[in-house]
Tab-separated table of C-alpha atoms and ligand atoms in Angstrom:
chain	number	residue	atom	x	y	z
A	9	MET	CA	18.934	-89.426	8.434
A	10	ASN	CA	21.581	-87.505	10.385
A	11	VAL	CA	20.720	-83.821	10.805
A	12	ARG	CA	23.720	-81.635	11.619
A	13	PRO	CA	23.068	-79.339	14.584
A	14	ALA	CA	22.892	-75.550	13.898
A	15	ARG	CA	26.259	-74.002	14.406
A	16	GLY	CA	26.812	-72.416	17.758
A	17	SER	CA	27.297	-68.682	18.160
A	18	PHE	CA	30.525	-67.162	19.219
A	19	ILE	CA	30.419	-64.288	21.691
A	20	SER	CA	33.590	-62.362	22.742
A	21	ILE	CA	33.921	-60.110	25.735
A	22	GLU	CA	36.310	-57.186	25.612
A	23	GLY	CA	37.542	-54.115	27.507
A	24	ILE	CA	40.621	-52.750	29.283
A	25	GLU	CA	41.611	-53.892	32.803
A	26	GLY	CA	39.179	-53.211	35.561
A	27	VAL	CA	35.915	-53.207	33.487
A	28	GLY	CA	34.454	-56.176	35.455
A	29	LYS	CA	34.665	-58.791	32.735
A	30	SER	CA	34.722	-61.795	35.019
A	31	THR	CA	31.569	-60.792	36.973
A	32	ASN	CA	29.803	-60.026	33.669
A	33	ILE	CA	30.844	-63.258	31.954
A	34	ASN	CA	29.403	-65.157	34.929
A	35	PHE	CA	26.146	-63.189	34.504
A	36	ILE	CA	26.164	-63.829	30.694
A	37	CYS	CA	26.493	-67.592	31.259
A	38	GLU	CA	23.594	-67.486	33.790
A	39	ILE	CA	21.388	-65.827	31.121
A	40	LEU	CA	22.325	-68.435	28.545
A	41	ASP	CA	21.588	-71.188	31.114
A	42	ASP	CA	18.246	-69.613	31.794
A	43	ILE	CA	17.342	-69.547	28.071
A	44	GLY	CA	18.551	-73.114	27.778
A	45	ILE	CA	21.491	-72.527	25.392
A	46	LYS	CA	24.317	-75.033	25.720
A	47	HIS	CA	27.610	-73.109	26.029
A	48	ILE	CA	31.205	-73.113	27.221
A	49	SER	CA	33.121	-70.207	28.695
A	50	THR	CA	36.788	-69.826	27.842
A	51	ARG	CA	39.463	-67.157	27.637
A	52	GLU	CA	42.389	-65.720	25.723
A	53	PRO	CA	45.216	-65.847	25.957
A	54	GLY	CA	44.626	-69.440	27.068
A	55	GLY	CA	41.678	-71.837	26.988
A	56	THR	CA	43.551	-75.072	26.251
A	57	PRO	CA	46.475	-76.601	28.193
A	58	ILE	CA	49.064	-75.521	25.559
A	59	ALA	CA	47.509	-72.004	25.108
A	60	GLU	CA	47.466	-71.610	28.952
A	61	LYS	CA	51.291	-72.298	28.957
A	62	ILE	CA	51.658	-69.564	26.349
A	63	ARG	CA	49.492	-67.314	28.607
A	64	ASP	CA	51.824	-68.001	31.504
A	65	LEU	CA	54.787	-66.793	29.314
A	66	LEU	CA	52.918	-63.778	28.195
A	67	LEU	CA	51.869	-62.642	31.700
A	68	ALA	CA	54.989	-63.486	33.641
A	69	ILE	CA	56.575	-60.280	34.973
A	70	ASP	CA	60.097	-61.584	34.617
A	71	ASN	CA	59.615	-61.802	30.802
A	72	LYS	CA	60.088	-58.024	30.466
A	73	SER	CA	62.247	-58.476	27.333
A	74	ILE	CA	59.502	-60.081	25.151
A	75	CYS	CA	59.417	-57.834	22.089
A	76	ALA	CA	56.170	-56.709	20.471
A	77	MET	CA	56.505	-59.094	17.490
A	78	SER	CA	57.216	-62.071	19.707
A	79	GLU	CA	54.220	-61.180	21.997
A	80	PHE	CA	52.003	-60.937	18.847
A	81	LEU	CA	53.158	-64.286	17.470
A	82	MET	CA	52.658	-66.003	20.859
A	83	ILE	CA	49.117	-64.604	21.081
A	84	PHE	CA	48.253	-65.939	17.629
A	85	ALA	CA	50.035	-69.254	18.349
A	86	GLY	CA	47.788	-69.681	21.421
A	87	ARG	CA	44.746	-68.568	19.381
A	88	ALA	CA	45.460	-71.202	16.646
A	89	GLN	CA	45.556	-73.942	19.290
A	90	HIS	CA	42.483	-72.638	21.048
A	91	ILE	CA	40.420	-72.487	17.824
A	92	HIS	CA	41.628	-75.913	16.740
A	93	GLU	CA	41.156	-77.693	20.036
A	94	LEU	CA	38.137	-75.984	21.625
A	95	ILE	CA	36.330	-73.217	19.738
A	96	GLU	CA	35.726	-74.706	16.341
A	97	PRO	CA	34.726	-78.159	17.621
A	98	ALA	CA	32.306	-76.595	20.110
A	99	LEU	CA	30.711	-74.370	17.408
A	100	VAL	CA	30.389	-77.316	14.975
A	101	GLU	CA	28.509	-79.442	17.493
A	102	GLY	CA	26.152	-76.475	18.164
A	103	THR	CA	27.633	-75.340	21.495
A	104	TRP	CA	27.819	-71.584	22.017
A	105	VAL	CA	31.205	-70.122	23.009
A	106	VAL	CA	31.644	-67.255	25.347
A	107	CYS	CA	35.243	-66.086	25.200
A	108	ASP	CA	36.971	-63.631	27.583
A	109	ARG	CA	38.819	-61.620	24.970
A	110	PHE	CA	39.610	-62.493	21.349
A	111	THR	CA	41.198	-60.681	18.370
A	112	ASP	CA	39.770	-57.241	19.141
A	113	ALA	CA	42.178	-57.396	22.064
A	114	THR	CA	45.081	-57.880	19.681
A	115	TYR	CA	44.034	-54.758	17.753
A	116	ALA	CA	43.728	-52.864	21.069
A	117	TYR	CA	46.846	-54.104	22.874
A	118	GLN	CA	49.355	-55.193	20.209
A	119	GLY	CA	48.078	-52.724	17.590
A	120	ALA	CA	47.208	-49.521	19.496
A	121	GLY	CA	49.093	-50.327	22.667
A	122	ARG	CA	52.411	-51.627	21.231
A	123	GLY	CA	52.201	-49.831	17.869
A	124	LEU	CA	52.119	-52.883	15.494
A	125	PRO	CA	50.281	-52.011	12.207
A	126	ALA	CA	46.616	-53.023	12.006
A	127	GLU	CA	47.316	-54.485	8.496
A	128	LEU	CA	49.611	-57.076	10.050
A	129	ILE	CA	46.938	-58.088	12.544
A	130	GLU	CA	44.334	-58.323	9.730
A	131	GLN	CA	46.617	-60.583	7.711
A	132	MET	CA	47.273	-62.894	10.722
A	133	GLU	CA	43.608	-62.873	11.548
A	134	VAL	CA	42.868	-64.388	8.092
A	135	ILE	CA	45.801	-66.861	8.255
A	136	VAL	CA	45.023	-68.157	11.740
A	137	GLN	CA	41.266	-67.872	11.977
A	138	GLY	CA	40.122	-68.463	8.411
A	139	SER	CA	36.420	-67.323	8.554
A	140	ILE	CA	36.104	-67.597	12.326
A	141	ARG	CA	35.037	-64.202	13.837
A	142	PRO	CA	32.880	-63.513	16.861
A	143	ASP	CA	29.151	-63.156	16.005
A	144	LEU	CA	28.669	-60.769	18.956
A	145	THR	CA	31.341	-58.755	20.843
A	146	LEU	CA	30.430	-56.997	24.009
A	147	ILE	CA	32.969	-54.228	24.720
A	148	PHE	CA	32.912	-52.944	28.291
A	149	ASP	CA	34.063	-49.372	28.351
A	150	ILE	CA	35.589	-47.302	31.191
A	151	GLN	CA	38.006	-44.472	31.459
A	152	ALA	CA	41.533	-45.936	31.779
A	153	HIS	CA	42.237	-44.265	35.118
A	154	LEU	CA	39.030	-45.645	36.630
A	155	GLY	CA	39.693	-49.204	35.305
A	156	LEU	CA	43.217	-49.222	36.516
A	157	GLU	CA	42.077	-47.959	39.987
A	158	ARG	CA	39.665	-50.969	40.146
A	159	ALA	CA	42.278	-53.412	38.789
A	160	SER	CA	44.807	-52.179	41.353
A	161	GLN	CA	42.746	-53.783	44.072
A	162	ARG	CA	43.850	-57.162	42.883
A	163	SER	CA	47.152	-58.479	44.044
A	164	ASN	CA	50.283	-59.016	41.878
A	165	PRO	CA	49.730	-57.151	38.701
A	166	ASP	CA	50.857	-59.113	35.563
A	167	ARG	CA	53.131	-57.962	32.790
A	168	PHE	CA	50.389	-56.105	31.017
A	169	GLU	CA	48.786	-54.594	34.136
A	170	ARG	CA	52.201	-52.908	34.805
A	171	GLU	CA	51.978	-50.820	31.675
A	172	GLU	CA	51.644	-46.987	31.791
A	173	ILE	CA	48.172	-45.369	31.659
A	174	GLU	CA	48.846	-44.140	28.062
A	175	PHE	CA	49.046	-47.765	26.954
A	176	PHE	CA	45.489	-48.337	28.280
A	177	ASN	CA	44.236	-45.027	26.874
A	178	ARG	CA	45.334	-46.118	23.402
A	179	ALA	CA	43.837	-49.615	23.863
A	180	ARG	CA	40.527	-48.008	25.031
A	181	GLU	CA	40.459	-45.620	22.011
A	182	CYS	CA	40.968	-48.657	19.759
A	183	TYR	CA	38.065	-50.502	21.353
A	184	LEU	CA	35.876	-47.456	20.897
A	185	ALA	CA	36.976	-47.143	17.201
A	186	ARG	CA	36.182	-50.766	16.614
A	187	ALA	CA	32.795	-50.425	18.220
A	188	SER	CA	31.950	-47.643	15.756
A	189	ALA	CA	33.507	-49.516	12.792
A	190	PHE	CA	31.553	-52.794	13.388
A	191	PRO	CA	28.213	-51.612	14.907
A	192	ASN	CA	26.346	-54.758	14.051
A	193	ARG	CA	28.815	-57.075	15.756
A	194	CYS	CA	30.200	-54.890	18.606
A	195	LYS	CA	27.982	-53.555	21.382
A	196	LEU	CA	29.454	-50.939	23.709
A	197	ILE	CA	28.458	-51.143	27.366
A	198	ASP	CA	29.288	-48.336	29.806
A	199	ALA	CA	31.109	-50.170	32.619
A	200	SER	CA	31.058	-47.174	34.911
A	201	GLN	CA	27.351	-47.703	35.574
A	202	SER	CA	26.150	-49.631	38.591
A	203	ILE	CA	26.261	-53.472	38.386
A	204	SER	CA	22.434	-53.599	38.183
A	205	GLN	CA	22.325	-51.150	35.243
A	206	VAL	CA	25.105	-53.102	33.351
A	207	GLN	CA	23.291	-56.368	34.006
A	208	SER	CA	19.934	-55.019	32.868
A	209	GLU	CA	21.612	-53.833	29.632
A	210	LEU	CA	23.332	-57.161	29.188
A	211	ASN	CA	20.094	-59.068	29.692
A	212	ASP	CA	18.299	-57.101	26.964
A	213	LEU	CA	21.320	-57.282	24.505
A	214	LEU	CA	21.683	-61.052	24.911
A	215	ARG	CA	18.017	-61.855	24.701
A	216	ASP	CA	17.717	-59.789	21.500
A	217	PHE	CA	20.844	-61.496	20.104
A	218	VAL	CA	19.398	-64.982	20.852
A	219	VAL	CA	16.178	-64.087	19.041
A	220	SER	CA	18.111	-62.797	16.075
A	221	ARG	CA	19.993	-66.124	15.780
A	222	LYS	CA	16.809	-68.258	15.541
B	312	TMP	P1	43.028	-60.925	31.087
B	312	TMP	O1	43.638	-60.195	32.217
B	312	TMP	O2	41.796	-60.287	30.589
B	312	TMP	O3	42.808	-62.405	31.370
B	312	TMP	O4	43.996	-60.858	29.847
B	312	TMP	C1	45.408	-61.015	29.983
B	312	TMP	C2	46.088	-59.929	29.226
B	312	TMP	O5	46.291	-60.370	27.947
B	312	TMP	C3	45.399	-58.603	29.181
B	312	TMP	O6	46.184	-57.639	29.871
B	312	TMP	C4	45.329	-58.238	27.725
B	312	TMP	C5	46.311	-59.230	27.094
B	312	TMP	N1	45.953	-59.576	25.710
B	312	TMP	C6	46.639	-59.015	24.659
B	312	TMP	O7	47.570	-58.259	24.860
B	312	TMP	N2	46.318	-59.397	23.419
B	312	TMP	C7	45.333	-60.322	23.156
B	312	TMP	O8	45.077	-60.587	21.952
B	312	TMP	C8	44.587	-60.872	24.206
B	312	TMP	C9	43.574	-61.917	23.922
B	312	TMP	C10	44.957	-60.483	25.519
């Protein structure tokens, strides 16, 4: 008899620029390895060859004239491809997915940042994702001016990183509001703490989450 594997869990990682997502994602994957959970790590926008091409369009600094609606549609076009080609097949075969950003970023950046209505994002979320939602979302939080200061140490800021601080203040407020609105799914982590404090919190959160999925 063929027994279908238990569906994998879907973890998304969120936060404005400069919160240290990359370092923390590596750490999260190390914890999952340590527990023995098969997983993949991916990102949005991007994650598949076609979605990575859309990412290039979205981040290119010479694409200044992209309007908010076009940006929004490109993000969801990439997301549709990412879900179809990578996320859903992985979850079905029991592999966990760790995704650097997902739809909470669309609420934060295209919704709060660019001013598109949340209802529009909610509708597109249903159309493109069906029932796919992250099971756990870790939101790394930092004041926008501190995050931008950290991010400015990287070279060549992309089209988003060139936005004004008010854009990131609005995105941050949206993340905080979503953390309060979805307390079971979203866990807020203070990214202004030391790396060891952040990692100790992450370790506890993830191990509790793994236990809760068994
Ligand atoms: P990254 O720098 O975290 O890789 O993300 C690239 C940019 O994409 C980041 O500035 C936020 C932006 N973004 C959106 O505006 N909306 C979205 O839905 C996603 C996933 C990312």
